[in-house]
Coordinates of C-alpha atoms in Angstrom, one line a residue:
Chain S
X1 CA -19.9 1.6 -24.6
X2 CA -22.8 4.9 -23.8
X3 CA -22.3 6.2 -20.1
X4 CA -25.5 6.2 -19.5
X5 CA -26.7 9.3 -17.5
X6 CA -28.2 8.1 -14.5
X7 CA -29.2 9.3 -10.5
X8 CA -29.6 7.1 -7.5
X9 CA -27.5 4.9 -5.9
X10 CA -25.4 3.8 -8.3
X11 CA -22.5 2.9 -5.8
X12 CA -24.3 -0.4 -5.0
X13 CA -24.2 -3.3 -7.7
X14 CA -27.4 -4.6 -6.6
X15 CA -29.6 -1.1 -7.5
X16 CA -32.1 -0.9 -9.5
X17 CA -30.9 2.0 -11.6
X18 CA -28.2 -0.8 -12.9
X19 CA -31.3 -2.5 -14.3
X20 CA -31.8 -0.2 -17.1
X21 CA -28.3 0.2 -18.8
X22 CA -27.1 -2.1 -21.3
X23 CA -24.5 -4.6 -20.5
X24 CA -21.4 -4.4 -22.9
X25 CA -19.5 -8.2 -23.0
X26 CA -16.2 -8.0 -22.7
X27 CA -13.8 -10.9 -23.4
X28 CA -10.9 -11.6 -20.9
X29 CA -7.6 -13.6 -21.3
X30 CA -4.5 -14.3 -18.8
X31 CA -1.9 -11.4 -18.8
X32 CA 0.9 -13.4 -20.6
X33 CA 3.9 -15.2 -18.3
X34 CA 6.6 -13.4 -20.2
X35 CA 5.5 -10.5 -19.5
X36 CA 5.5 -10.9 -15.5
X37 CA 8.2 -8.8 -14.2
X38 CA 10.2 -11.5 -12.0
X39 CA 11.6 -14.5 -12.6
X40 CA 10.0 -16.1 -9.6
X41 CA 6.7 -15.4 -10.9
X42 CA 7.4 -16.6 -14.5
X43 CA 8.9 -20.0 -13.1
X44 CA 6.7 -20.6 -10.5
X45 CA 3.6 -20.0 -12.8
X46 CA 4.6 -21.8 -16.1
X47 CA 2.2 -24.5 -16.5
X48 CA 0.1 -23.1 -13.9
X49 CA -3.2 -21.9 -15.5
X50 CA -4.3 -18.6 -14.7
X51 CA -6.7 -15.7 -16.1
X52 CA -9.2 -17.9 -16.6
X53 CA -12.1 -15.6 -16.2
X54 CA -12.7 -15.4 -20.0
X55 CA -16.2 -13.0 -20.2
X56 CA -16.9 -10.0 -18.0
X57 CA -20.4 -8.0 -18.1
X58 CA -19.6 -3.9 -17.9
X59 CA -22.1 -1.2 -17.9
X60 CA -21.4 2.3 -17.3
X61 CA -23.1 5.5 -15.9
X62 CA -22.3 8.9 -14.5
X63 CA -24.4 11.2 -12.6
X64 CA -22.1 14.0 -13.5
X65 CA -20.1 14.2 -10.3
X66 CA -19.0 10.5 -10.9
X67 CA -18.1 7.9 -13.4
X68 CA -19.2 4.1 -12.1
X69 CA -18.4 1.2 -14.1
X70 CA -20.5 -2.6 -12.8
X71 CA -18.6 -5.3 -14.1
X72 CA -20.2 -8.4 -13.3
X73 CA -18.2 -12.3 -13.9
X74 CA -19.2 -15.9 -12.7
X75 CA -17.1 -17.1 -9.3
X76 CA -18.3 -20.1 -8.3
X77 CA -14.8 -21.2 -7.1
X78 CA -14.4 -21.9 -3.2
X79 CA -13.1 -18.8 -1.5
X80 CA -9.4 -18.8 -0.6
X81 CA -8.7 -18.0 3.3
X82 CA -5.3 -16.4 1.9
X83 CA -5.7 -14.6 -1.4
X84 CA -9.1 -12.8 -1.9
X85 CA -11.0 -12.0 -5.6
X86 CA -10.5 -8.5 -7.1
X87 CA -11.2 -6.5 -10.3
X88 CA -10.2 -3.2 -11.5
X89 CA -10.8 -0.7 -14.4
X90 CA -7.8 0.4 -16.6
X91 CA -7.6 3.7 -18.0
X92 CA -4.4 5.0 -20.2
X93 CA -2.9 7.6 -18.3
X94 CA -1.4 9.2 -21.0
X95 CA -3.5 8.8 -24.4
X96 CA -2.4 5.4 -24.7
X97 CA -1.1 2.1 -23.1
X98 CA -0.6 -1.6 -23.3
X99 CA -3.4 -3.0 -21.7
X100 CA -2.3 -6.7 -22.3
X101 CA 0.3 -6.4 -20.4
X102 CA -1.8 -3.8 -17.7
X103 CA 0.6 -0.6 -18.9
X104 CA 4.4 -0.5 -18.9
X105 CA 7.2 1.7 -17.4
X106 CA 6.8 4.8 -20.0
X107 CA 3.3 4.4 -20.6
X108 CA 1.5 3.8 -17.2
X109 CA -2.3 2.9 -16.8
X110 CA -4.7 4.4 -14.4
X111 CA -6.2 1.5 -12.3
X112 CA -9.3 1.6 -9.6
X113 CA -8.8 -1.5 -8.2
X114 CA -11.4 -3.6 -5.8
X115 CA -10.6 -6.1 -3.3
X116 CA -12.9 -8.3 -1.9
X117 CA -12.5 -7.5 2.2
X118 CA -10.1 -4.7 1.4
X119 CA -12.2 -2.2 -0.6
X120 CA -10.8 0.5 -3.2
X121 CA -7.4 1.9 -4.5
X122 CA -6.5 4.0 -6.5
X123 CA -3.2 2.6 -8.4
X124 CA -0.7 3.6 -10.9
X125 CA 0.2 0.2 -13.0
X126 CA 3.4 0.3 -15.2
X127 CA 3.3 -3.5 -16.2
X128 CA 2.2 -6.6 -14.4
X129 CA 1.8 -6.5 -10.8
X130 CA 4.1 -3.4 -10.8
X131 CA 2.0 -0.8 -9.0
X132 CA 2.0 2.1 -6.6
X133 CA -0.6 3.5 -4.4
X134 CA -1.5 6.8 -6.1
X135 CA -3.7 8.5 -3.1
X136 CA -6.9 8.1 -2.9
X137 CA -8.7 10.4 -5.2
X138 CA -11.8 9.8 -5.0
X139 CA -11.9 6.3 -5.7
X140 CA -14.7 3.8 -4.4
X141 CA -15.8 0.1 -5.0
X142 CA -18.5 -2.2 -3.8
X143 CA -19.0 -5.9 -4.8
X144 CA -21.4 -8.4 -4.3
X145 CA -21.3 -12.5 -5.0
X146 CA -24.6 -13.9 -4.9
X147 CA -25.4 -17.2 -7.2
X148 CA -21.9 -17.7 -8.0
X149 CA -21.3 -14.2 -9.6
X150 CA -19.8 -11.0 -8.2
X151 CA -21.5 -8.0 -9.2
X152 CA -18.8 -5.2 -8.5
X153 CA -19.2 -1.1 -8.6
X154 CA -15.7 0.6 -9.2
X155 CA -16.3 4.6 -9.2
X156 CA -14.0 7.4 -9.8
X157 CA -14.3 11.3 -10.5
X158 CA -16.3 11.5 -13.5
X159 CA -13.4 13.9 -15.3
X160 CA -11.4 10.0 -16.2
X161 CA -14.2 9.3 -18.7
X162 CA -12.3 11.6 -20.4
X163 CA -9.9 9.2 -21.5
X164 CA -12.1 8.0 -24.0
X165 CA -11.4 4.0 -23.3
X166 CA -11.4 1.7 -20.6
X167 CA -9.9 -1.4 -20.2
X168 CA -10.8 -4.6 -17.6
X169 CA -8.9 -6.7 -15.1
X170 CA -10.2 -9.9 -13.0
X171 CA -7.9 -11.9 -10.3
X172 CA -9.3 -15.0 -8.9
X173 CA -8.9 -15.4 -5.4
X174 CA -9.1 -19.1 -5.3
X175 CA -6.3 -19.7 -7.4
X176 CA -3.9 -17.4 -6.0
X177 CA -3.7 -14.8 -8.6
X178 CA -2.5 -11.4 -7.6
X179 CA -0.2 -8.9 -8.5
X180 CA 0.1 -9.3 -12.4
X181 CA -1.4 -13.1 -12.4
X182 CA -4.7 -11.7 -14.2
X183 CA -7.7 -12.1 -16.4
X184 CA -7.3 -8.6 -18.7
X185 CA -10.0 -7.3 -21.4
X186 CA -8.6 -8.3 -25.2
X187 CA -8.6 -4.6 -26.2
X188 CA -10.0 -0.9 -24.9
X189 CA -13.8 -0.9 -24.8
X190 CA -14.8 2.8 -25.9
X191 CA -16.1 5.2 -23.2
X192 CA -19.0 7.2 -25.3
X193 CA -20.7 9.9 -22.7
X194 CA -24.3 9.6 -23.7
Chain W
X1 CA 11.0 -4.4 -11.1
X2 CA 12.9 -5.6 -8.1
X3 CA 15.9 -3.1 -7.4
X4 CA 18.7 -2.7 -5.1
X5 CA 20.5 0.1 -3.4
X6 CA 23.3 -1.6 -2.0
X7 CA 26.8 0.3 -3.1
X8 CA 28.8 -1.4 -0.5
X9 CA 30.1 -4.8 0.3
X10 CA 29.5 -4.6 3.8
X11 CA 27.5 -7.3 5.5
X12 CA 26.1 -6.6 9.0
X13 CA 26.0 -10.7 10.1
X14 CA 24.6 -12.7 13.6
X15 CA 26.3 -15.3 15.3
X16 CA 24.4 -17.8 17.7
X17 CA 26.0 -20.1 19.7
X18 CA 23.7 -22.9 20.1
X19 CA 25.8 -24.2 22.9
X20 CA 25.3 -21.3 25.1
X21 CA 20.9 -20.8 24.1
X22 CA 19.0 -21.9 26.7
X23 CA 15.7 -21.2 24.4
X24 CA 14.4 -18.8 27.4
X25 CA 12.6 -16.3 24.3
X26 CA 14.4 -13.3 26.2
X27 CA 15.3 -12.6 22.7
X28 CA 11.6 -13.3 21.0
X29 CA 9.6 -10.7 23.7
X30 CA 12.7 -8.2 23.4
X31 CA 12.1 -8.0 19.3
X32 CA 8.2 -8.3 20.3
X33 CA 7.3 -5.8 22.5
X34 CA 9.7 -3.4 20.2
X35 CA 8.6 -4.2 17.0
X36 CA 5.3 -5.9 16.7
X37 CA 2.6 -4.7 19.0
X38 CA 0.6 -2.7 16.4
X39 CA -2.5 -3.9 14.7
X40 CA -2.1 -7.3 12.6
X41 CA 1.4 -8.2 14.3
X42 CA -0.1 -10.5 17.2
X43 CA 1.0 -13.7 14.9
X44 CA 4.4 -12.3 14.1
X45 CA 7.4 -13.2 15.8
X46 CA 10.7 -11.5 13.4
X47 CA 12.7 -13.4 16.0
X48 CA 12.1 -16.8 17.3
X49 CA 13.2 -19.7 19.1
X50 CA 12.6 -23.4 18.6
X51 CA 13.9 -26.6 20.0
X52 CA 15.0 -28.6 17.2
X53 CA 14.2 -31.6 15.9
X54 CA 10.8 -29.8 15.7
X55 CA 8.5 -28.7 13.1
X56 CA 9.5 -24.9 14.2
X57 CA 7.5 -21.7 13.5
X58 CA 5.8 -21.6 10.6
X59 CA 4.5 -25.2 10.7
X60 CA 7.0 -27.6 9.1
X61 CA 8.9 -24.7 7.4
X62 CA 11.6 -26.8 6.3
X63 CA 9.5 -28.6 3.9
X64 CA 7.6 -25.7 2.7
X65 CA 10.3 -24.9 -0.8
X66 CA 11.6 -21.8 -1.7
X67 CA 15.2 -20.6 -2.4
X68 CA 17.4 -21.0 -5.4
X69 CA 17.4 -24.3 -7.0
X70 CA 21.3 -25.5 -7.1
X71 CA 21.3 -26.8 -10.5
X72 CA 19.9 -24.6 -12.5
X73 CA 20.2 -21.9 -10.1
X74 CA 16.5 -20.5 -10.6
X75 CA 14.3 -19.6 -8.1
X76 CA 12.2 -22.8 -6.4
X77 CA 8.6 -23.0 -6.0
X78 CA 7.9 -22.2 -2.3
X79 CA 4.7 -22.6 -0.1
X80 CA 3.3 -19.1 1.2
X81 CA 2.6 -20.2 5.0
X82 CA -0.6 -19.4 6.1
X83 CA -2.2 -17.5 8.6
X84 CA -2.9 -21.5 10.9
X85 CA 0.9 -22.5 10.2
X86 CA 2.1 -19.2 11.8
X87 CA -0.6 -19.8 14.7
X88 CA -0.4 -18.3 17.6
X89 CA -1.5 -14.6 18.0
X90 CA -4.6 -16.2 20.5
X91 CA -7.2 -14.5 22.0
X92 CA -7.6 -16.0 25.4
X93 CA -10.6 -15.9 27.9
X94 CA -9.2 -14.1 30.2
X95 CA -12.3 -12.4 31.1
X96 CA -14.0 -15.5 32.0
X97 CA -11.6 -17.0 34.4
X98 CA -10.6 -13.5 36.4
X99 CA -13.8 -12.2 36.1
X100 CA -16.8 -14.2 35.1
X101 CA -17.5 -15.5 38.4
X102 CA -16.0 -19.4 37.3
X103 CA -12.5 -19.0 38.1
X104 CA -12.6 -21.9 39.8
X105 CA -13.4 -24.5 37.1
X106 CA -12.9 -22.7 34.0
X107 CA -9.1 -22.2 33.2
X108 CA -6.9 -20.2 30.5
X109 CA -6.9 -21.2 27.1
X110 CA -6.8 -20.4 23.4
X111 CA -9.8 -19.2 21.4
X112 CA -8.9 -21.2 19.1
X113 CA -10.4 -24.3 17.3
X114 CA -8.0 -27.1 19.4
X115 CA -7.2 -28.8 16.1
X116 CA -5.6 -26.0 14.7
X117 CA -3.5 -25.2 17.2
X118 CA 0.3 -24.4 16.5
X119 CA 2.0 -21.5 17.7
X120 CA 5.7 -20.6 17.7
X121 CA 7.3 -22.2 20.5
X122 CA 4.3 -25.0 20.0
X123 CA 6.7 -28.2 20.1
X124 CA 9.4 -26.1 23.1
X125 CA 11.3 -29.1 24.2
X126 CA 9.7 -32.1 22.5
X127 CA 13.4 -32.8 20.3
X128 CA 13.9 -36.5 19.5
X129 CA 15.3 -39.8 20.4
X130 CA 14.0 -42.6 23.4
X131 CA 15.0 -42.5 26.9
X132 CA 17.6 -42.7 27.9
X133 CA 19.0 -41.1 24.5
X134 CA 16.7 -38.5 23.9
X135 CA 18.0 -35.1 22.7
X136 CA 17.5 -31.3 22.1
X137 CA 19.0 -28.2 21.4
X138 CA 17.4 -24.3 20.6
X139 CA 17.6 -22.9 17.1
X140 CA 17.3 -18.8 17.4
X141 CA 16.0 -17.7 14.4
X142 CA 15.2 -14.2 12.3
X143 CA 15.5 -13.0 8.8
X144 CA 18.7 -14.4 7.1
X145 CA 19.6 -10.8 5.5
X146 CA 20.5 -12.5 3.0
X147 CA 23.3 -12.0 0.4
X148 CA 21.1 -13.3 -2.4
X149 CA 18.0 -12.6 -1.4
X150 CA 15.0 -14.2 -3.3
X151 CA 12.5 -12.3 -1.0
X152 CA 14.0 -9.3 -3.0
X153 CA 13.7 -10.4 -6.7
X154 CA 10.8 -12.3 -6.5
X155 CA 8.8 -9.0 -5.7
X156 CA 7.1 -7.1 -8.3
X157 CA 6.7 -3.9 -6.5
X158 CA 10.1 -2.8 -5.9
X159 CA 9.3 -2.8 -2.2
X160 CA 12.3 -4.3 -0.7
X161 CA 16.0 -3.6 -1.2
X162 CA 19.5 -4.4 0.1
X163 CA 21.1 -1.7 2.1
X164 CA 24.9 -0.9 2.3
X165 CA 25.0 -1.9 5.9
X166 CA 23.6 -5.8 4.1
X167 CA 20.1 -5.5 5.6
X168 CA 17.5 -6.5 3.8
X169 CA 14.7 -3.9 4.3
X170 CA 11.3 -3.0 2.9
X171 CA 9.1 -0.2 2.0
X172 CA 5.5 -1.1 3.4
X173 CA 4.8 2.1 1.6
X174 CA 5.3 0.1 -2.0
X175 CA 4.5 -3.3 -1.0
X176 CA 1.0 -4.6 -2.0
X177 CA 1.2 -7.8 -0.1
X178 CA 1.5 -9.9 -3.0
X179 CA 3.5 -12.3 -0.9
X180 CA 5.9 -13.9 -3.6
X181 CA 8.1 -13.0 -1.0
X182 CA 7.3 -15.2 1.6
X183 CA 6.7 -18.4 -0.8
X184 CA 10.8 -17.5 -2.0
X185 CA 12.2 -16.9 0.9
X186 CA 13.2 -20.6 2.3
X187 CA 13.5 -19.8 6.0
X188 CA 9.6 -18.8 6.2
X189 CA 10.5 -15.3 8.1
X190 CA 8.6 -13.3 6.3
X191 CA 5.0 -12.7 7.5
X192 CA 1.7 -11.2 6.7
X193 CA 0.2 -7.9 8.1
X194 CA -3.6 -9.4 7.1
X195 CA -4.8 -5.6 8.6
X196 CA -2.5 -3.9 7.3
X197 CA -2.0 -5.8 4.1
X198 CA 2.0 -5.9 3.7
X199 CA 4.5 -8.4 4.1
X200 CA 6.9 -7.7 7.5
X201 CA 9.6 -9.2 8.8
X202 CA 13.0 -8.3 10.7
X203 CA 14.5 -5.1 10.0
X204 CA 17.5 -6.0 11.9
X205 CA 16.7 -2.8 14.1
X206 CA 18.1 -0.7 11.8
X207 CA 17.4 2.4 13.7
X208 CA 19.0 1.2 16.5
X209 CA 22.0 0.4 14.2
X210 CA 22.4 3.7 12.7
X211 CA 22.6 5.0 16.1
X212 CA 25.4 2.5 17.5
X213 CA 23.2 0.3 19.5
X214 CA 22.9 -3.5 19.3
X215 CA 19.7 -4.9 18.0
X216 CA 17.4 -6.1 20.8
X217 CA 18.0 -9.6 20.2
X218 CA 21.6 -9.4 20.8
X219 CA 22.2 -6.9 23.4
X220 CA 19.2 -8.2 25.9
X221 CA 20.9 -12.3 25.4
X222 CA 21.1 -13.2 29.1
X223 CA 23.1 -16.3 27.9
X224 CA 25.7 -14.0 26.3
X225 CA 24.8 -16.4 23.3
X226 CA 24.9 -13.8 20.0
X227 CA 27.2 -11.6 18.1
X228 CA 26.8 -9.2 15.6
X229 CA 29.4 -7.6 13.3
X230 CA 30.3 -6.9 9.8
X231 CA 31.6 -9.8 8.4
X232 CA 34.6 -8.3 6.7
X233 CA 36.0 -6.6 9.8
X234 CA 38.9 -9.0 10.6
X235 CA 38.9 -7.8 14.1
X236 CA 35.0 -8.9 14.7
X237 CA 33.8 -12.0 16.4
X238 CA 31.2 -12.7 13.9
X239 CA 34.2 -12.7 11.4
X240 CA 36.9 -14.5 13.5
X241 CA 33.8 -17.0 14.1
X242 CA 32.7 -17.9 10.6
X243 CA 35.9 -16.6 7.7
X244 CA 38.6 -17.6 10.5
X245 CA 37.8 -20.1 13.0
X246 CA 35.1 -21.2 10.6
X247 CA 32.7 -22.7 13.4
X248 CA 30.0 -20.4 12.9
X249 CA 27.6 -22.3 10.1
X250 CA 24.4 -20.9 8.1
X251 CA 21.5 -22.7 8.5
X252 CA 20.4 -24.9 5.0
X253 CA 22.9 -23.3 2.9
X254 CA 21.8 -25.9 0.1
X255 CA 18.9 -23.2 -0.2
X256 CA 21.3 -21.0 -2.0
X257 CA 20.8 -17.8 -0.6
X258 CA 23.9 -16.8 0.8
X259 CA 22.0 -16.5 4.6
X260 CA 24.1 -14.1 6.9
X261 CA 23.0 -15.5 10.4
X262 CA 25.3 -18.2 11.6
X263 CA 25.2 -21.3 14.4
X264 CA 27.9 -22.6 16.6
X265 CA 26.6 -26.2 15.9
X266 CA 25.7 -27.7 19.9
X267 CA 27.9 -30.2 21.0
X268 CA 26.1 -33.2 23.0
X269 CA 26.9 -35.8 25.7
X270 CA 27.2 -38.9 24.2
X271 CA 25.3 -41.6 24.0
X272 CA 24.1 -44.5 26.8
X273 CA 24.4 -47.8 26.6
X274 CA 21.5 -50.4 27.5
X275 CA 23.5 -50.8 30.6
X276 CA 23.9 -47.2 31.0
X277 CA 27.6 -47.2 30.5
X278 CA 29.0 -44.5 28.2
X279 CA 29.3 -44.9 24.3
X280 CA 32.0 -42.4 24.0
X281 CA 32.2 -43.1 20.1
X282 CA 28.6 -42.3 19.4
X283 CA 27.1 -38.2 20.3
X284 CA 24.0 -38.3 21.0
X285 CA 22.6 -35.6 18.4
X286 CA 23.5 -37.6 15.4
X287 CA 26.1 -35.9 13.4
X288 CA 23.6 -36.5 10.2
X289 CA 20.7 -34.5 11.9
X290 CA 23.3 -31.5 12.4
X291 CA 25.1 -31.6 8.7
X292 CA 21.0 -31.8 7.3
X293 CA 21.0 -28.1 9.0
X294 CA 24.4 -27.2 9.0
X295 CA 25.9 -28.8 6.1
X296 CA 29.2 -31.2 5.9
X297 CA 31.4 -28.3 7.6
X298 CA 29.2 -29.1 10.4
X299 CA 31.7 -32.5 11.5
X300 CA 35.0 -29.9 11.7
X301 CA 33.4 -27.3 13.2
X302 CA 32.2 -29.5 16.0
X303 CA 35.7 -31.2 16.1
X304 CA 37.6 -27.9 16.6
X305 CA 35.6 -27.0 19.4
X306 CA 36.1 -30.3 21.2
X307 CA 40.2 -30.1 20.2
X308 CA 40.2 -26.5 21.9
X309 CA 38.2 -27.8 25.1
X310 CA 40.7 -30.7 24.9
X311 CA 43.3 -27.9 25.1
X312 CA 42.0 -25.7 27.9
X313 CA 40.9 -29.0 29.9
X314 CA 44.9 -29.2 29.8
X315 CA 45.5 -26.4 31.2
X316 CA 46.0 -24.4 27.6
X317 CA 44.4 -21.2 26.3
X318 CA 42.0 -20.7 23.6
X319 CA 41.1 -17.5 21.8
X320 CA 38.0 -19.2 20.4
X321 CA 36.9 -20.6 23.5
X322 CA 37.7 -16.7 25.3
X323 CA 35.7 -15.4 22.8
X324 CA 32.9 -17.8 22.5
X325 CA 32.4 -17.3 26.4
X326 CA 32.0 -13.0 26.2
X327 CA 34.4 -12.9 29.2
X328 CA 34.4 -9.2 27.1
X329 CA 31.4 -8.9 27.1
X330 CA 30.5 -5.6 24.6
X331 CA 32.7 -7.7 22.0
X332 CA 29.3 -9.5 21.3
X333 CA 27.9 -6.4 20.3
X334 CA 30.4 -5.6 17.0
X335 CA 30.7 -1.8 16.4
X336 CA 27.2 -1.1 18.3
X337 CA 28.1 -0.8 21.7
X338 CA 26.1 2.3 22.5
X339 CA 23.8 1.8 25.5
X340 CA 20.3 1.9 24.8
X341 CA 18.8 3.5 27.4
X342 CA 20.8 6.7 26.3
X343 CA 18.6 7.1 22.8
X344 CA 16.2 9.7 22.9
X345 CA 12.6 9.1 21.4
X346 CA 14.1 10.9 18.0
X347 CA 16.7 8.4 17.6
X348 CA 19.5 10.1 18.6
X349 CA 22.2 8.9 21.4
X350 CA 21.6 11.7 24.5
X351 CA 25.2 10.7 25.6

């Protein structure tokens, strides 16, 4: 996927700069049950479907300064007063990483995370659900559901393009899913700078 | 992920007598104004009271799962009680009956859609049973600290953890308020910061603790109706109550566990006849009700204490019955006798 080199407000997922990058489509799939790190979430989820999100829409672009990454996915599930939708962008913090399983102990991933009512974080994730606040550095995200699809900005300092590959994770809201309970890209989608 | 630091055995534990709670909340505002003023805590109550039978604070907590199932020993599905099953934590129009000009017609209440109503002490001394056999007692309730504590493993931050002292205590630095905690835990004490976005609940005062004081709970008790101890000191109450005597009971044991706040069960007149004489065979609470909360020990728990008022009525003594009443008072408070108004803001006794 080119980062396309862009100006203009590309913070906001409904701008028209978004208009003229390409759309890469990325195919999601649940973050395996085995893999969730307690026994209370593996018992309490088996034979409860989740990751369902199966296709995700990502463009990129950087205005030098920062990199922004507009994933876009269909929603049309009724919102959830408890539990709200989120998405995030996985990076490897060090060369590599399991993305299935959103990074493990010795090989954590870099995650800007968005939350729908609760904004941006900026997160260290060493295996499903098992994260810790890393500052804020710079992270930002802005989403938008309109039509039954959320259109959602996640931006970061421009330097984490760097890493050469990103990876993509959806939570739906509606059906409780949090923590390691996610919809996660098959494989690392190439970060090209244009 | 879930960890532990606990090195010791110790267990800090809580007696209530439920025959000396008169469910005045003196207990509730003293954790409240200490613990849970700041934003997202209107809704949360770490201690609470609730007359019992009652569906109790959250909503019908007792049906909501959780807890460690006995057969196969794996963690139960639980309910994560919502934000309307906690209730409470109204705004009120106060502004519009003091000063709005219609204080005469218009008069205090919730802000709150009416249907949705429910708030902790919502049900305060409905209990059960018809005229002229209707009954009630108080169930104080808090975190459980307990010895197995689901809350703990079912988390996949790491953010709580098991303390030498037996307190179960988290990190809202590491939580994410993913809130597998409060679908495990089967007493429904944990709650949700929705501002803040981390789970809360008791913290057994811990800085209170670690300076010799009683938690608020148990030192402002005008009924004289809690202990606190560690369980393994032999000289305790809370261990004379509950290894010794053994008439200090958890509450649902069945939900596995290993919950380290204990109930004198209450004792209760008995039962009236259609012609109002006395059944003297029949209690009015029915023992069934108390061994669904208490469990079978429930029946020779409640028998001891009758033998030993039997005893005194006869003019004997009774240790139990001496201690149950606090004619020593500070022996409620375990090892934490310090007096609280000598703590200085840093945490530290000025005595």
């Amino acid at each position: 996927m080119k980062i396309a080199k862009l100006a203009g407000k590309l913070a906001d997922p409904a701008s028209a700069e978004w208009g003229s990058v390409e759309a890469a489509q990325v195919s999601l799939g649940p973050v395996s049950l085995e893999s969730q790190p307690t026994e209370y979430i593996r018992e309490t989820w088996k034979g409860r479907k989740y990751g369902q999100t199966a296709q995700a829409a990502v463009k990129a672009a950087s205005d030098g300064d920062r990199l922004y990454l507009r994933i876009e996915w269909a929603d049309d599930a009724a919102p959830n007063k408890e539990f709200q939708d989120a998405a995030g962008a996985l990076f490897p913090a060090d060369g590599d990483g399991n993305l299935a399983t959103l990074g493990a102990a010795d090989k954590p991933l870099a995650l800007w995370y968005w939350e729908e009512g609760r904004g941006s974080l900026n997160l260290v994730s060493r295996g499903p659900g098992v994260v810790t606040k890393d500052g804020n550095a710079g992270v930002g995200a802005n989403g938008v559901l309109a039509n039954g699809r959320w259109s959602v900005v996640i931006s970061g300092p421009a330097a984490m393009a760097a890493k050469g590959k990103v990876g993509l994770a959806v939570w739906n809201g509606s059906n409780e899913e949090r923590a390691g309970l996610a919809a996660v890209s098959q494989q690392w989608l190439p970060l090209e700078s244009d | 992920m879930a960890a532990t630091t606990k090195t010791s055995n110790r267990q800090l534990a809580w007696v209530y007598d439920l025959n000396k709670c008169i469910g005045c909340q003196t207990c509730s505002v003293a954790c409240k104004v200490l613990w849970t003023r700041d934003e997202g805590e209107k809704h949360q109550w770490w201690m609470s009271v609730n007359t019992m039978p009652g569906l109790g604070t959250p909503k019908a907590w007792e049906e909501m799962g959780g807890g460690v199932d006995p057969v196969t020993g794996k963690p139960r599905p639980g309910h994560q009680p919502t934000r309307d099953e906690f209730g409470g934590g109204f705004d009120f129009n106060y502004h519009e009956v003091f000063y709005g000009g219609s204080g005469g017609k218009a008069h205090l209440e919730p802000q709150a859609p009416r249907e949705n109503r429910w708030a902790m002490n919502w049900d305060e001394d409905q209990g059960a049973g018809e005229w002229p056999n209707s009954y009630y007692f108080y169930l104080p309730r808090q975190c459980n600290h307990c010895t197995n504590p689901v809350c703990l493993t079912a988390c996949p931050t790491g953010a709580l953890s098991k303390e030498d002292n037996g307190l179960v205590l988290r990190d809202e630095e590491v939580c994410m308020g993913d809130r597998f905690c409060m679908e495990a835990c089967p007493y429904k004490k944990v709650y949700f910061n929705y501002d803040r976005h981390v789970g809360q609940q008791c913290i057994g005062c811990f800085p209170r603790i670690e300076a010799g004081v009683a938690p608020a709970c148990v030192r402002q008790c005008p009924g004289r109706a809690v202990f606190i101890g560690y369980l393994d000191d032999e000289t305790s109450s809370v261990h004379r109550l509950v290894k010794e005597w053994k008439i200090a009971l958890p509450l649902h044991a069945e939900a596995g566990t290993g919950p380290n706040v204990f109930y004198v069960p209450p004792l209760a007149p008995n039962r009236l006849n259609d012609d109002m004489s006395i059944d003297y065979d029949t209690p009015r609470i029915p023992p069934e009700y108390l061994e669904s909360l208490f469990g079978p020990g429930v029946h020779s728990a409640l028998d001891l204490l009758k033998s030993e008022m039997d005893s005194v009525r006869a003019g004997g003594k009774s240790e139990m019955l001496s201690t149950l009443i606090a004619y020593k008072w500070q022996e409620l408070l375990g090892p934490f006798t310090v007096d609280p108004a000598t703590l200085t803001p840093n945490g530290n006794t000025g005595a």
